[in-house]
mmCIF file of C-alpha atoms and ligand atoms in Angstrom:
data_model
loop_
_atom_site.group_PDB
_atom_site.id
_atom_site.type_symbol
_atom_site.label_atom_id
_atom_site.label_comp_id
_atom_site.label_asym_id
_atom_site.label_seq_id
_atom_site.Cartn_x
_atom_site.Cartn_y
_atom_site.Cartn_z
ATOM 1 C CA MET A 1 -9.564 3.757 -1.452
ATOM 2 C CA ARG A 2 -9.796 0.342 0.335
ATOM 3 C CA ALA A 3 -7.253 -1.943 0.713
ATOM 4 C CA LEU A 4 -6.409 -5.299 2.030
ATOM 5 C CA VAL A 5 -2.470 -5.481 3.486
ATOM 6 C CA ILE A 6 -1.708 -9.630 3.832
ATOM 7 C CA GLY A 7 1.174 -9.777 6.513
ATOM 8 C CA ALA A 8 2.210 -7.725 9.586
ATOM 9 C CA GLY A 9 5.905 -8.430 8.666
ATOM 10 C CA PRO A 10 8.223 -5.345 7.893
ATOM 11 C CA ALA A 11 6.397 -4.379 4.343
ATOM 12 C CA GLY A 12 2.677 -5.041 5.138
ATOM 13 C CA LEU A 13 3.432 -2.675 8.625
ATOM 14 C CA THR A 14 5.223 0.586 6.479
ATOM 15 C CA ALA A 15 2.746 0.132 3.492
ATOM 16 C CA THR A 16 -0.552 0.032 6.601
ATOM 17 C CA LEU A 17 1.144 2.532 7.467
ATOM 18 C CA VAL A 18 1.479 5.067 4.785
ATOM 19 C CA LEU A 19 -1.938 3.864 2.896
ATOM 20 C CA ARG A 20 -3.635 4.819 6.612
ATOM 21 C CA ARG A 21 -2.234 7.611 7.153
ATOM 22 C CA ALA A 22 -3.221 8.684 3.738
ATOM 23 C CA GLY A 23 -7.008 8.581 4.859
ATOM 24 C CA TRP A 24 -6.993 4.982 2.964
ATOM 25 C CA TYR A 25 -9.601 2.356 4.531
ATOM 26 C CA VAL A 26 -7.157 -0.619 5.245
ATOM 27 C CA ARG A 27 -7.598 -4.239 6.413
ATOM 28 C CA LEU A 28 -4.619 -5.267 7.822
ATOM 29 C CA VAL A 29 -4.487 -9.127 8.632
ATOM 30 C CA GLU A 30 -1.812 -11.385 10.140
ATOM 31 C CA GLU A 31 -2.243 -15.252 9.889
ATOM 32 C CA SER A 32 -0.770 -15.799 13.577
ATOM 33 C CA PRO A 33 -2.118 -14.923 16.708
ATOM 34 C CA ALA A 34 -0.549 -12.226 18.172
ATOM 35 C CA LEU A 35 2.621 -10.201 15.848
ATOM 36 C CA ARG A 36 5.972 -12.727 14.863
ATOM 37 C CA THR A 37 8.572 -11.145 16.999
ATOM 38 C CA GLN A 38 10.891 -13.725 16.466
ATOM 39 C CA GLY A 39 14.104 -13.197 14.219
ATOM 40 C CA PHE A 40 17.552 -12.019 14.616
ATOM 41 C CA SER A 41 19.584 -8.605 13.890
ATOM 42 C CA VAL A 42 18.216 -7.368 10.505
ATOM 43 C CA PRO A 43 21.004 -4.794 8.920
ATOM 44 C CA VAL A 44 18.986 -1.581 7.583
ATOM 45 C CA HIS A 45 20.203 -0.446 5.190
ATOM 46 C CA GLU A 46 20.584 4.090 4.394
ATOM 47 C CA ARG A 47 17.326 3.645 2.317
ATOM 48 C CA GLY A 48 15.740 1.509 4.698
ATOM 49 C CA SER A 49 16.655 3.554 7.600
ATOM 50 C CA ALA A 50 15.408 6.911 5.607
ATOM 51 C CA VAL A 51 11.818 4.952 4.839
ATOM 52 C CA LEU A 52 12.006 4.964 8.450
ATOM 53 C CA SER A 53 13.245 8.379 8.880
ATOM 54 C CA ALA A 54 10.648 9.658 6.376
ATOM 55 C CA LEU A 55 7.981 8.158 8.909
ATOM 56 C CA GLY A 56 9.371 9.883 11.470
ATOM 57 C CA LEU A 57 9.947 6.760 13.453
ATOM 58 C CA LEU A 58 13.916 6.947 13.536
ATOM 59 C CA PRO A 59 16.051 9.972 13.344
ATOM 60 C CA PRO A 60 17.842 10.396 10.035
ATOM 61 C CA VAL A 61 20.887 7.767 10.182
ATOM 62 C CA GLU A 62 24.014 7.570 7.775
ATOM 63 C CA GLY A 63 25.133 4.007 7.579
ATOM 64 C CA LEU A 64 23.632 0.806 8.533
ATOM 65 C CA VAL A 65 21.212 0.319 11.061
ATOM 66 C CA GLU A 66 21.252 -3.313 12.287
ATOM 67 C CA MET A 67 17.876 -3.208 14.420
ATOM 68 C CA TRP A 68 16.809 -7.117 16.230
ATOM 69 C CA ARG A 69 14.127 -7.460 13.629
ATOM 70 C CA GLY A 70 11.027 -7.783 16.854
ATOM 71 C CA ASP A 71 12.040 -3.962 17.714
ATOM 72 C CA LEU A 72 11.972 -2.715 14.015
ATOM 73 C CA VAL A 73 8.630 -4.649 14.147
ATOM 74 C CA ARG A 74 7.394 -3.462 16.726
ATOM 75 C CA LEU A 75 8.121 0.194 16.256
ATOM 76 C CA LEU A 76 6.160 -0.300 13.428
ATOM 77 C CA ALA A 77 2.542 -2.079 14.804
ATOM 78 C CA GLY A 78 3.202 0.706 18.006
ATOM 79 C CA GLU A 79 2.170 3.246 15.019
ATOM 80 C CA VAL A 80 -0.299 1.210 12.690
ATOM 81 C CA GLY A 81 -3.331 0.821 14.395
ATOM 82 C CA GLU A 82 -5.757 -2.592 13.693
ATOM 83 C CA ILE A 83 -4.481 -5.272 13.099
ATOM 84 C CA ASP A 84 -6.689 -8.410 12.230
ATOM 85 C CA PHE A 85 -4.401 -11.473 13.661
ATOM 86 C CA GLY A 86 -5.368 -14.847 13.147
ATOM 87 C CA VAL A 87 -6.849 -14.227 9.877
ATOM 88 C CA GLY A 88 -4.327 -16.170 6.544
ATOM 89 C CA ALA A 89 -4.457 -14.883 3.105
ATOM 90 C CA LYS A 90 -6.763 -18.155 2.347
ATOM 91 C CA ASP A 91 -9.581 -17.441 4.204
ATOM 92 C CA LEU A 92 -10.174 -14.260 2.280
ATOM 93 C CA ALA A 93 -8.846 -15.426 -1.498
ATOM 94 C CA ASP A 94 -12.714 -14.724 -2.463
ATOM 95 C CA ARG A 95 -12.599 -11.389 -0.854
ATOM 96 C CA PHE A 96 -10.292 -10.037 -3.220
ATOM 97 C CA GLY A 97 -12.496 -8.169 -5.432
ATOM 98 C CA ASP A 98 -14.163 -6.201 -2.347
ATOM 99 C CA TYR A 99 -11.019 -4.228 -2.461
ATOM 100 C CA ASP A 100 -9.963 -1.729 -3.964
ATOM 101 C CA VAL A 101 -6.015 -2.681 -3.968
ATOM 102 C CA VAL A 102 -4.884 -5.836 -2.509
ATOM 103 C CA LEU A 103 -0.768 -5.899 -1.012
ATOM 104 C CA GLY A 104 0.504 -9.221 -0.665
ATOM 105 C CA ALA A 105 3.040 -8.826 2.109
ATOM 106 C CA ASP A 106 3.442 -12.683 3.445
ATOM 107 C CA GLY A 107 6.709 -13.663 3.302
ATOM 108 C CA ILE A 108 9.523 -15.487 1.174
ATOM 109 C CA ASP A 109 6.518 -18.863 0.755
ATOM 110 C CA SER A 110 3.465 -15.949 0.015
ATOM 111 C CA PRO A 111 0.332 -17.759 -0.556
ATOM 112 C CA THR A 112 -1.221 -14.960 -2.218
ATOM 113 C CA ARG A 113 1.186 -15.172 -4.817
ATOM 114 C CA ALA A 114 -0.257 -18.681 -6.108
ATOM 115 C CA LEU A 115 -3.975 -17.631 -4.597
ATOM 116 C CA ALA A 116 -3.178 -14.769 -7.563
ATOM 117 C CA GLY A 117 -2.132 -16.683 -10.354
ATOM 118 C CA PHE A 118 1.435 -15.473 -10.020
ATOM 119 C CA PRO A 119 3.872 -18.396 -10.445
ATOM 120 C CA GLU A 120 6.402 -19.701 -7.689
ATOM 121 C CA GLY A 121 9.517 -17.848 -8.933
ATOM 122 C CA ARG A 122 11.488 -19.446 -6.518
ATOM 123 C CA ARG A 123 15.645 -18.948 -7.271
ATOM 124 C CA ALA A 124 18.378 -21.602 -5.550
ATOM 125 C CA THR A 125 21.019 -19.894 -4.300
ATOM 126 C CA GLY A 126 23.329 -23.500 -3.891
ATOM 127 C CA PHE A 127 23.660 -22.131 -0.335
ATOM 128 C CA SER A 128 21.657 -23.447 2.888
ATOM 129 C CA LEU A 129 22.222 -21.638 6.357
ATOM 130 C CA ALA A 130 21.662 -23.689 9.420
ATOM 131 C CA LEU A 131 21.123 -22.699 12.734
ATOM 132 C CA TYR A 132 22.126 -23.937 16.609
ATOM 133 C CA ARG A 133 20.456 -23.510 18.983
ATOM 134 C CA ASP A 134 21.642 -25.939 21.761
ATOM 135 C CA ASP A 135 24.991 -24.727 20.705
ATOM 136 C CA PRO A 136 25.471 -20.426 21.719
ATOM 137 C CA ALA A 137 29.462 -20.398 20.393
ATOM 138 C CA ALA A 138 28.529 -21.860 16.973
ATOM 139 C CA GLY A 139 26.718 -18.492 15.077
ATOM 140 C CA PRO A 140 24.368 -19.021 11.632
ATOM 141 C CA ARG A 141 26.246 -21.050 9.583
ATOM 142 C CA VAL A 142 26.720 -21.045 5.499
ATOM 143 C CA PHE A 143 27.163 -24.017 3.617
ATOM 144 C CA PRO A 144 26.712 -25.364 -0.416
ATOM 145 C CA THR A 145 23.588 -27.177 -0.417
ATOM 146 C CA GLY A 146 24.058 -30.946 0.201
ATOM 147 C CA GLU A 147 26.974 -30.227 2.092
ATOM 148 C CA ASP A 148 27.648 -30.959 6.041
ATOM 149 C CA PRO A 149 27.241 -27.554 7.939
ATOM 150 C CA GLY A 150 28.240 -30.102 11.280
ATOM 151 C CA GLY A 151 27.503 -30.036 14.348
ATOM 152 C CA THR A 152 24.056 -30.485 15.331
ATOM 153 C CA PRO A 153 21.814 -27.577 13.866
ATOM 154 C CA TRP A 154 18.334 -27.112 15.158
ATOM 155 C CA ARG A 155 17.723 -25.790 11.512
ATOM 156 C CA VAL A 156 19.037 -26.076 8.071
ATOM 157 C CA ASP A 157 17.088 -23.287 5.098
ATOM 158 C CA GLU A 158 17.664 -23.510 1.305
ATOM 159 C CA ILE A 159 18.738 -19.851 0.992
ATOM 160 C CA THR A 160 16.739 -18.730 -2.294
ATOM 161 C CA GLN A 161 15.533 -15.571 -3.593
ATOM 162 C CA ILE A 162 11.893 -14.599 -4.704
ATOM 163 C CA GLU A 163 12.192 -14.049 -9.291
ATOM 164 C CA LEU A 164 8.788 -12.522 -10.564
ATOM 165 C CA PRO A 165 7.864 -11.912 -14.258
ATOM 166 C CA HIS A 166 6.006 -9.050 -12.308
ATOM 167 C CA TRP A 167 4.706 -7.962 -9.128
ATOM 168 C CA SER A 168 0.867 -7.147 -9.924
ATOM 169 C CA ARG A 169 -1.591 -9.002 -10.704
ATOM 170 C CA GLY A 170 -4.725 -7.111 -12.007
ATOM 171 C CA HIS A 171 -5.269 -5.671 -8.360
ATOM 172 C CA VAL A 172 -2.847 -7.762 -6.716
ATOM 173 C CA MET A 173 0.156 -7.109 -5.643
ATOM 174 C CA LEU A 174 3.503 -8.150 -4.376
ATOM 175 C CA ILE A 175 5.559 -6.343 -2.097
ATOM 176 C CA GLY A 176 9.277 -7.651 1.084
ATOM 177 C CA ASP A 177 10.136 -10.797 0.995
ATOM 178 C CA ALA A 178 6.982 -12.387 -1.533
ATOM 179 C CA ALA A 179 7.963 -10.366 -3.912
ATOM 180 C CA ALA A 180 11.602 -10.693 -4.490
ATOM 181 C CA ALA A 181 13.238 -12.030 -1.853
ATOM 182 C CA CYS A 182 16.948 -11.566 -1.614
ATOM 183 C CA GLY A 183 17.738 -15.099 0.695
ATOM 184 C CA ALA A 184 17.372 -15.254 4.489
ATOM 185 C CA ALA A 185 21.425 -14.068 5.788
ATOM 186 C CA THR A 186 21.927 -11.829 2.867
ATOM 187 C CA GLY A 187 21.770 -8.683 4.470
ATOM 188 C CA PHE A 188 19.799 -6.723 1.961
ATOM 189 C CA SER A 189 15.413 -8.500 2.071
ATOM 190 C CA THR A 190 14.624 -6.203 5.149
ATOM 191 C CA THR A 191 16.030 -2.922 2.940
ATOM 192 C CA VAL A 192 14.252 -4.458 0.043
ATOM 193 C CA ALA A 193 11.091 -5.004 2.077
ATOM 194 C CA LEU A 194 10.390 -1.254 3.380
ATOM 195 C CA VAL A 195 11.580 0.715 0.078
ATOM 196 C CA MET A 196 9.183 -1.604 -1.924
ATOM 197 C CA ALA A 197 6.506 -1.052 0.490
ATOM 198 C CA TYR A 198 6.942 2.747 1.229
ATOM 199 C CA GLN A 199 7.220 3.434 -2.948
ATOM 200 C CA VAL A 200 4.196 1.451 -3.849
ATOM 201 C CA ALA A 201 2.353 3.050 -0.861
ATOM 202 C CA ASN A 202 2.987 6.126 -1.717
ATOM 203 C CA ALA A 203 2.887 5.480 -5.569
ATOM 204 C CA LEU A 204 -0.511 3.904 -4.833
ATOM 205 C CA VAL A 205 -1.376 7.351 -2.653
ATOM 206 C CA ALA A 206 -0.200 9.240 -5.539
ATOM 207 C CA GLY A 207 -3.044 7.609 -7.765
ATOM 208 C CA ARG A 208 -0.432 5.249 -9.378
ATOM 209 C CA THR A 209 -0.639 1.766 -10.999
ATOM 210 C CA PRO A 210 0.848 -1.048 -9.772
ATOM 211 C CA ARG A 211 2.740 -1.632 -13.417
ATOM 212 C CA ASP A 212 3.785 1.840 -12.922
ATOM 213 C CA VAL A 213 5.577 1.285 -9.867
ATOM 214 C CA GLU A 214 7.225 -2.169 -10.427
ATOM 215 C CA ALA A 215 8.689 0.102 -13.726
ATOM 216 C CA ARG A 216 10.393 2.388 -11.499
ATOM 217 C CA LEU A 217 11.576 0.180 -8.328
ATOM 218 C CA ARG A 218 12.912 -2.804 -10.365
ATOM 219 C CA PRO A 219 16.033 -1.602 -12.075
ATOM 220 C CA TRP A 220 17.062 -1.095 -7.865
ATOM 221 C CA VAL A 221 15.213 -4.602 -6.501
ATOM 222 C CA THR A 222 17.103 -6.872 -9.308
ATOM 223 C CA GLU A 223 20.458 -5.157 -8.223
ATOM 224 C CA GLN A 224 20.176 -5.504 -4.632
ATOM 225 C CA GLN A 225 18.855 -9.467 -5.360
ATOM 226 C CA ALA A 226 23.122 -9.773 -7.163
ATOM 227 C CA ALA A 227 24.698 -7.880 -4.640
ATOM 228 C CA ALA A 228 22.945 -10.125 -1.930
ATOM 229 C CA ARG A 229 24.178 -12.944 -3.955
ATOM 230 C CA ARG A 230 27.524 -11.716 -4.252
ATOM 231 C CA ARG A 231 27.097 -11.060 -0.395
ATOM 232 C CA LEU A 232 27.647 -15.592 -0.128
ATOM 233 C CA PRO A 233 30.762 -17.271 -0.101
ATOM 234 C CA ALA A 234 32.230 -18.217 -3.437
HETATM 235 C C1 FAD B 1 9.310 -15.139 12.145
HETATM 236 C C2 FAD B 1 10.773 -14.251 11.903
HETATM 237 C C3 FAD B 1 11.631 -14.200 11.998
HETATM 238 C C4 FAD B 1 12.417 -13.519 10.922
HETATM 239 N N1 FAD B 1 13.787 -13.605 11.118
HETATM 240 C C5 FAD B 1 14.770 -13.563 10.701
HETATM 241 C C6 FAD B 1 15.909 -13.193 10.757
HETATM 242 O O1 FAD B 1 15.927 -13.402 11.905
HETATM 243 N N2 FAD B 1 17.196 -12.871 10.716
HETATM 244 C C7 FAD B 1 16.634 -12.194 8.718
HETATM 245 O O2 FAD B 1 17.378 -11.468 7.742
HETATM 246 N N3 FAD B 1 14.895 -11.896 8.306
HETATM 247 C C8 FAD B 1 14.549 -12.566 9.022
HETATM 248 N N4 FAD B 1 13.102 -13.150 8.806
HETATM 249 C C9 FAD B 1 12.733 -12.255 7.356
HETATM 250 C C10 FAD B 1 12.830 -11.069 7.479
HETATM 251 O O3 FAD B 1 11.661 -10.410 8.303
HETATM 252 C C11 FAD B 1 12.756 -10.286 6.280
HETATM 253 O O4 FAD B 1 13.233 -11.005 5.118
HETATM 254 C C12 FAD B 1 12.344 -9.002 5.519
HETATM 255 O O5 FAD B 1 12.503 -8.404 6.968
HETATM 256 C C13 FAD B 1 10.985 -8.420 4.178
HETATM 257 O O6 FAD B 1 9.579 -8.489 5.172
HETATM 258 P P1 FAD B 1 8.536 -8.761 5.047
HETATM 259 O O7 FAD B 1 7.069 -7.937 5.297
HETATM 260 O O8 FAD B 1 8.671 -8.979 3.382
HETATM 261 O O9 FAD B 1 8.242 -10.344 5.202
HETATM 262 P P2 FAD B 1 8.325 -11.281 6.632
HETATM 263 O O10 FAD B 1 8.993 -10.291 7.784
HETATM 264 O O11 FAD B 1 8.347 -13.073 6.124
HETATM 265 O O12 FAD B 1 6.989 -11.199 7.107
HETATM 266 C C14 FAD B 1 5.756 -11.153 6.041
HETATM 267 C C15 FAD B 1 4.440 -11.585 7.933
HETATM 268 O O13 FAD B 1 3.192 -12.458 6.863
HETATM 269 C C16 FAD B 1 2.887 -13.010 8.336
HETATM 270 N N5 FAD B 1 2.336 -14.448 7.218
HETATM 271 C C17 FAD B 1 3.155 -14.994 6.154
HETATM 272 N N6 FAD B 1 1.615 -16.469 5.612
HETATM 273 C C18 FAD B 1 0.234 -15.559 5.248
HETATM 274 C C19 FAD B 1 -0.545 -15.625 5.497
HETATM 275 N N7 FAD B 1 -1.310 -16.695 4.836
HETATM 276 N N8 FAD B 1 -2.028 -14.314 5.871
HETATM 277 C C20 FAD B 1 -1.030 -13.195 7.030
HETATM 278 N N9 FAD B 1 -0.231 -13.585 7.057
HETATM 279 C C21 FAD B 1 0.894 -13.868 6.695
HETATM 280 C C22 FAD B 1 3.756 -13.693 8.441
HETATM 281 O O14 FAD B 1 3.447 -14.689 10.148
HETATM 282 C C23 FAD B 1 4.726 -12.791 8.556
HETATM 283 O O15 FAD B 1 4.304 -11.267 9.559
HETATM 284 C C24 FAD B 1 12.145 -12.895 9.496
HETATM 285 C C25 FAD B 1 10.826 -13.997 9.188
HETATM 286 C C26 FAD B 1 9.955 -14.077 9.705
HETATM 287 C C27 FAD B 1 8.571 -14.666 9.963
#
């Protein structure tokens, strides 16, 4: 079987690893010229670390594991094999039909989502995140959108979730933030991405359809998104 995986973040790397280990031909593309290892510490909840253990990348752990995003991406990429850097979803939009399955793992702003005809699916949480680069004492700040976060932020982003009526259209399926982002700074997105990617890839290997996988995963993912919203200030 042949798969195209778009995006070498935690979701795309996990799915590729599972599919390649099962003998699938997988083309993994990443639009950046190198692995994107930037980012802060990302919480990996128990179901996420269970995925890393099942892949043989971490010893079994109980409870929450805090990992630097860069370490997680390097850990997965170290096992995954070839990545086509500098190739984006748009470069391949007219080649989707060459593959049995296309997995869009290209993050919250996923170009694959629009290219494959999914709705945008953005849900505002009413909160934004301010990051401060030049003031080491100022950590990231979550504040109501439209209010003044204080100080001089380097970057301000609205905290949004992605909620789609379906994660698959034909043979194209979205995974990770592209399908169901929980929102920056809520601490759930990486776990959801790992679990989704692992389960989707294993189900495909077992010959199940994307729709079938989605039906099994959706209640848990919806619960994680609700829990993420509850983490935001009241
Ligand atoms: C640079 C970066 C830093 C981050 N820092 C943090 C952080 O500090 N804390 C936190 O909680 N979360 C952070 N995140 C988000 C976090 O990684 C995700 O919420 C979570 O791990 C889910 O992973 P994902 O693989 O679905 O998406 P992502 O981690 O966003 O990975 C998506 C990948 O797809 C690639 N991509 C995007 N568009 C295209 C395209 N058109 N074609 C091909 N490839 C494409 C991106 O370059 C990226 O490598 C960061 C994401 C990125 C990209």
